[in-house]
Amino acid sequence: MNEIKDNTVRVVFVSLLLDLLAFTMILPLLPALLDHYKEIEKGHGLYSSILSHMKSIQVFFDAPDKVSTVLYGGFLGSMYSFLQFLGSPIIGALSDIYGRKPLMLLCLIGISLSYLLWALSMNFGIFVLARFLGGISKGNISLSMAVISDVTSPKTRGKAMALVGIAFSIGFVVGPMIGAFFAWISSGNREGTWYVMPALFALFLALSDLFFVAYYLKESLSLKHRATTLAKGLSGAISYINPIDLFQFNGVLNLNRQDQQDLKILGRAYFIYLFIYSGLEFTLTFLTHHTFGFTSMQQGWMFLWIGLIMAILQGGWVRHIPPNRTKTIGELGLWLIIPAFICIGIATNVQMLGVGIFLFAVSTAMVVTCMMTLVTRIGPEHQKGAITGIFRSLGALARACGPVVASTAFWCIGSATTYLIGAVLLTLPPLILHSMRTL
């Protein structure tokens, strides 16, 4: 039985790795992609139609045409995350009734179709449709967590979840480099469909993931543990998409007053941090593209540099932080992100940008791990799944709002002012977290 469970965890790890490699390939390509669609439409099409309706705002803020792509990128990023925020709990609720594997396969089919549409996206409208389909199908991440919860005990779950973290680290280190490499080898065809090769490779990875899961993944949710009705499954999902329930952690039953207070504090700090962080993080590729003229390959190297720093710190130091130091290190990481974004915002040369990116990577490695560790220490053991689920939903909601707000600010008032305002607002999360007791 243990061998079957271990095999299931390994299957989930490989599936996540294939999915994340395909998902992250587009990150360094997005600014160049949006420039491409803007150029080929030449005043006709969805891109130009949207821009024409925003001319009065553009004139008012004196926003240059060349940075209009950041606005489109922000809307696409927020749309993708918002669809994931809405879809994941519903997909999870359906999997409670019909099983994990059928819904996992459905998600992977949708993701594969989204990459096929990307490869066929001869205009901006088709590309938007591809991102829409990809976002609504992204429930496979939460399903992977559910599968791991099904086949592990509370004592072994931490070790299994560590494999998920490794899959994310590898995906965000290697994926952008793969995308940048394919864009580089097809750079001679910049006037044509240069994006087709990375899109087709992402499709290949997605189809490999689909067939791998179809063949190797065993159903992890037995019939006796499934929800009996759709209403029962969806009622639990509602608490994961209602913001009031999320911030109050109403989906968690029988919490004592101290635990609920700690969760509220941690939830508020995490949401504000991730709301501002995700917005500025999303606009980073546009800043380096427009301000420093980074190519897709140079941006790929930037993501590799960030990923390696994070992997080294998380593997060699952060995971060994003593329990009584987790909150303190988390606060330190929250303070470090402030000078990181200040350096990035005011950078006039690559050296200053490099300092900011280094601090950004160090802070990210500390904050995400420490805050996720803190939340797993609160509440009774049998409620940990609900607590971490709500915490992930808060993060998804923050990522759904952050990119569009930051991108709009970037477009209206410029990158430097946007990053400096963001840095000032980022003083709130460490102050909020400081008011929580040490766990």
CSV table of N, CA and C in Angstrom, one decimal, residues 77-149:
chain,number,residue,atom,x,y,z
A,77,GLY,N,-2.7,38.9,-17.4
A,77,GLY,CA,-2.3,38.2,-16.2
A,77,GLY,C,-3.3,38.1,-15.1
A,78,SER,N,-4.1,39.2,-14.9
A,78,SER,CA,-5.1,39.2,-13.9
A,78,SER,C,-6.3,38.3,-14.3
A,79,MET,N,-6.6,38.3,-15.6
A,79,MET,CA,-7.7,37.4,-16.1
A,79,MET,C,-7.3,36.0,-15.9
A,80,TYR,N,-6.1,35.6,-16.2
A,80,TYR,CA,-5.7,34.2,-16.0
A,80,TYR,C,-5.8,33.8,-14.5
A,81,SER,N,-5.3,34.6,-13.6
A,81,SER,CA,-5.3,34.3,-12.2
A,81,SER,C,-6.7,34.3,-11.7
A,82,PHE,N,-7.6,35.3,-12.2
A,82,PHE,CA,-8.9,35.3,-11.7
A,82,PHE,C,-9.7,34.1,-12.1
A,83,LEU,N,-9.5,33.6,-13.3
A,83,LEU,CA,-10.2,32.4,-13.8
A,83,LEU,C,-9.7,31.2,-13.0
A,84,GLN,N,-8.4,31.2,-12.7
A,84,GLN,CA,-7.9,30.1,-11.8
A,84,GLN,C,-8.5,30.2,-10.4
A,85,PHE,N,-8.7,31.4,-9.9
A,85,PHE,CA,-9.3,31.6,-8.6
A,85,PHE,C,-10.7,31.1,-8.6
A,86,LEU,N,-11.5,31.4,-9.6
A,86,LEU,CA,-12.9,30.9,-9.7
A,86,LEU,C,-13.0,29.4,-10.0
A,87,GLY,N,-12.1,28.9,-10.9
A,87,GLY,CA,-12.3,27.6,-11.4
A,87,GLY,C,-11.8,26.5,-10.5
A,88,SER,N,-10.7,26.8,-9.8
A,88,SER,CA,-10.1,25.7,-8.9
A,88,SER,C,-11.0,25.2,-7.9
A,89,PRO,N,-11.7,26.0,-7.1
A,89,PRO,CA,-12.5,25.5,-6.0
A,89,PRO,C,-13.7,24.7,-6.6
A,90,ILE,N,-14.2,25.1,-7.8
A,90,ILE,CA,-15.4,24.4,-8.4
A,90,ILE,C,-14.9,23.1,-8.9
A,91,ILE,N,-13.7,23.1,-9.6
A,91,ILE,CA,-13.2,21.8,-10.1
A,91,ILE,C,-12.9,20.9,-8.9
A,92,GLY,N,-12.4,21.4,-7.8
A,92,GLY,CA,-12.1,20.6,-6.6
A,92,GLY,C,-13.4,20.0,-6.1
A,93,ALA,N,-14.5,20.8,-6.0
A,93,ALA,CA,-15.7,20.3,-5.6
A,93,ALA,C,-16.3,19.2,-6.4
A,94,LEU,N,-16.1,19.4,-7.8
A,94,LEU,CA,-16.6,18.3,-8.7
A,94,LEU,C,-15.8,17.1,-8.5
A,95,SER,N,-14.4,17.2,-8.2
A,95,SER,CA,-13.6,16.0,-8.0
A,95,SER,C,-14.0,15.3,-6.7
A,96,ASP,N,-14.5,16.0,-5.7
A,96,ASP,CA,-15.0,15.4,-4.5
A,96,ASP,C,-16.2,14.4,-4.8
A,97,ILE,N,-16.8,14.6,-5.9
A,97,ILE,CA,-18.0,13.8,-6.3
A,97,ILE,C,-17.6,12.7,-7.3
A,98,TYR,N,-16.9,13.1,-8.4
A,98,TYR,CA,-16.6,12.3,-9.5
A,98,TYR,C,-15.2,11.7,-9.5
A,99,GLY,N,-14.4,12.1,-8.5
A,99,GLY,CA,-13.0,11.5,-8.5
A,99,GLY,C,-12.0,12.5,-9.0
A,100,ARG,N,-10.7,12.4,-8.5
A,100,ARG,CA,-9.7,13.3,-8.9
A,100,ARG,C,-9.2,13.1,-10.4
A,101,LYS,N,-9.1,11.9,-10.8
A,101,LYS,CA,-8.5,11.6,-12.1
A,101,LYS,C,-9.3,12.1,-13.3
A,102,PRO,N,-10.6,11.9,-13.3
A,102,PRO,CA,-11.4,12.4,-14.4
A,102,PRO,C,-11.3,14.0,-14.6
A,103,LEU,N,-11.4,14.7,-13.4
A,103,LEU,CA,-11.3,16.1,-13.5
A,103,LEU,C,-9.8,16.6,-13.8
A,104,MET,N,-8.8,15.8,-13.4
A,104,MET,CA,-7.4,16.1,-13.7
A,104,MET,C,-7.3,16.0,-15.3
A,105,LEU,N,-7.8,15.0,-15.8
A,105,LEU,CA,-7.7,14.8,-17.3
A,105,LEU,C,-8.4,15.9,-18.0
A,106,LEU,N,-9.6,16.3,-17.5
A,106,LEU,CA,-10.3,17.4,-18.2
A,106,LEU,C,-9.5,18.7,-18.1
A,107,CYS,N,-8.9,19.0,-17.0
A,107,CYS,CA,-8.0,20.2,-16.9
A,107,CYS,C,-6.9,20.1,-17.9
A,108,LEU,N,-6.2,19.0,-18.0
A,108,LEU,CA,-5.1,18.8,-18.9
A,108,LEU,C,-5.4,18.9,-20.3
A,109,ILE,N,-6.6,18.4,-20.7
A,109,ILE,CA,-7.1,18.6,-22.0
A,109,ILE,C,-7.3,20.1,-22.4
A,110,GLY,N,-7.9,20.8,-21.4
A,110,GLY,CA,-8.1,22.3,-21.6
A,110,GLY,C,-6.8,23.0,-21.7
A,111,ILE,N,-5.8,22.6,-20.9
A,111,ILE,CA,-4.5,23.3,-21.0
A,111,ILE,C,-3.9,23.0,-22.3
A,112,SER,N,-3.9,21.8,-22.8
A,112,SER,CA,-3.4,21.4,-24.1
A,112,SER,C,-4.0,22.2,-25.2
A,113,LEU,N,-5.3,22.3,-25.2
A,113,LEU,CA,-6.0,23.1,-26.2
A,113,LEU,C,-5.6,24.6,-26.2
A,114,SER,N,-5.3,25.1,-25.0
A,114,SER,CA,-4.9,26.5,-24.9
A,114,SER,C,-3.6,26.7,-25.6
A,115,TYR,N,-2.6,25.8,-25.4
A,115,TYR,CA,-1.3,25.9,-26.1
A,115,TYR,C,-1.5,25.8,-27.6
A,116,LEU,N,-2.4,24.9,-28.1
A,116,LEU,CA,-2.7,24.8,-29.5
A,116,LEU,C,-3.3,26.1,-30.0
A,117,LEU,N,-4.2,26.7,-29.3
A,117,LEU,CA,-4.7,28.0,-29.7
A,117,LEU,C,-3.6,29.0,-29.8
A,118,TRP,N,-2.7,29.0,-28.8
A,118,TRP,CA,-1.5,29.9,-28.8
A,118,TRP,C,-0.7,29.8,-30.1
A,119,ALA,N,-0.4,28.5,-30.5
A,119,ALA,CA,0.3,28.2,-31.7
A,119,ALA,C,-0.4,28.7,-33.0
A,120,LEU,N,-1.7,28.8,-32.9
A,120,LEU,CA,-2.5,29.2,-34.0
A,120,LEU,C,-3.0,30.6,-34.0
A,121,SER,N,-2.5,31.4,-33.0
A,121,SER,CA,-3.0,32.7,-32.7
A,121,SER,C,-2.4,33.7,-33.7
A,122,MET,N,-3.0,33.9,-34.8
A,122,MET,CA,-2.6,34.8,-35.9
A,122,MET,C,-3.0,36.2,-35.5
A,123,ASN,N,-3.8,36.4,-34.5
A,123,ASN,CA,-4.2,37.7,-34.0
A,123,ASN,C,-4.3,37.7,-32.5
A,124,PHE,N,-4.5,38.9,-31.9
A,124,PHE,CA,-4.6,39.1,-30.5
A,124,PHE,C,-5.8,38.4,-29.9
A,125,GLY,N,-6.9,38.4,-30.6
A,125,GLY,CA,-8.2,37.9,-30.1
A,125,GLY,C,-8.0,36.4,-29.8
A,126,ILE,N,-7.3,35.6,-30.7
A,126,ILE,CA,-7.1,34.2,-30.5
A,126,ILE,C,-6.2,34.0,-29.3
A,127,PHE,N,-5.2,34.8,-29.2
A,127,PHE,CA,-4.3,34.7,-28.1
A,127,PHE,C,-5.0,34.9,-26.7
A,128,VAL,N,-5.9,35.9,-26.7
A,128,VAL,CA,-6.7,36.1,-25.5
A,128,VAL,C,-7.6,34.9,-25.2
A,129,LEU,N,-8.2,34.3,-26.2
A,129,LEU,CA,-9.0,33.1,-26.0
A,129,LEU,C,-8.1,32.0,-25.5
A,130,ALA,N,-6.9,31.8,-25.9
A,130,ALA,CA,-6.0,30.8,-25.5
A,130,ALA,C,-5.7,31.0,-24.0
A,131,ARG,N,-5.4,32.2,-23.6
A,131,ARG,CA,-5.2,32.5,-22.1
A,131,ARG,C,-6.4,32.3,-21.3
A,132,PHE,N,-7.6,32.6,-21.8
A,132,PHE,CA,-8.8,32.3,-21.1
A,132,PHE,C,-9.0,30.9,-20.8
A,133,LEU,N,-8.8,30.1,-21.9
A,133,LEU,CA,-9.0,28.6,-21.7
A,133,LEU,C,-8.0,28.0,-20.8
A,134,GLY,N,-6.7,28.5,-20.9
A,134,GLY,CA,-5.7,28.1,-20.0
A,134,GLY,C,-6.0,28.4,-18.5
A,135,GLY,N,-6.5,29.6,-18.2
A,135,GLY,CA,-6.8,30.0,-16.9
A,135,GLY,C,-7.9,29.2,-16.3
A,136,ILE,N,-9.0,29.0,-17.0
A,136,ILE,CA,-10.1,28.2,-16.5
A,136,ILE,C,-9.8,26.8,-16.3
A,137,SER,N,-8.8,26.3,-17.0
A,137,SER,CA,-8.4,24.9,-16.9
A,137,SER,C,-7.3,24.6,-15.8
A,138,LYS,N,-6.9,25.6,-15.1
A,138,LYS,CA,-5.7,25.5,-14.3
A,138,LYS,C,-6.0,24.9,-12.9
A,139,GLY,N,-7.1,24.2,-12.8
A,139,GLY,CA,-7.4,23.6,-11.5
A,139,GLY,C,-6.6,22.4,-11.3
A,140,ASN,N,-5.7,22.0,-12.2
A,140,ASN,CA,-4.9,20.8,-12.0
A,140,ASN,C,-3.9,21.0,-10.8
A,141,ILE,N,-3.5,22.2,-10.5
A,141,ILE,CA,-2.6,22.5,-9.4
A,141,ILE,C,-3.2,22.1,-8.1
A,142,SER,N,-4.4,22.6,-7.9
A,142,SER,CA,-5.1,22.3,-6.6
A,142,SER,C,-5.5,20.8,-6.6
A,143,LEU,N,-5.8,20.2,-7.7
A,143,LEU,CA,-6.1,18.8,-7.8
A,143,LEU,C,-4.9,18.0,-7.4
A,144,SER,N,-3.8,18.4,-7.8
A,144,SER,CA,-2.5,17.7,-7.4
A,144,SER,C,-2.3,17.7,-5.9
A,145,MET,N,-2.6,18.9,-5.3
A,145,MET,CA,-2.5,19.0,-3.8
A,145,MET,C,-3.6,18.0,-3.2
A,146,ALA,N,-4.8,18.0,-3.7
A,146,ALA,CA,-5.8,17.1,-3.2
A,146,ALA,C,-5.4,15.6,-3.3
A,147,VAL,N,-4.8,15.2,-4.4
A,147,VAL,CA,-4.3,13.9,-4.6
A,147,VAL,C,-3.3,13.5,-3.5
A,148,ILE,N,-2.4,14.4,-3.3
A,148,ILE,CA,-1.3,14.2,-2.3
A,148,ILE,C,-2.0,14.0,-0.9
A,149,SER,N,-3.0,14.9,-0.6
A,149,SER,CA,-3.7,14.8,0.7
A,149,SER,C,-4.4,13.5,0.8
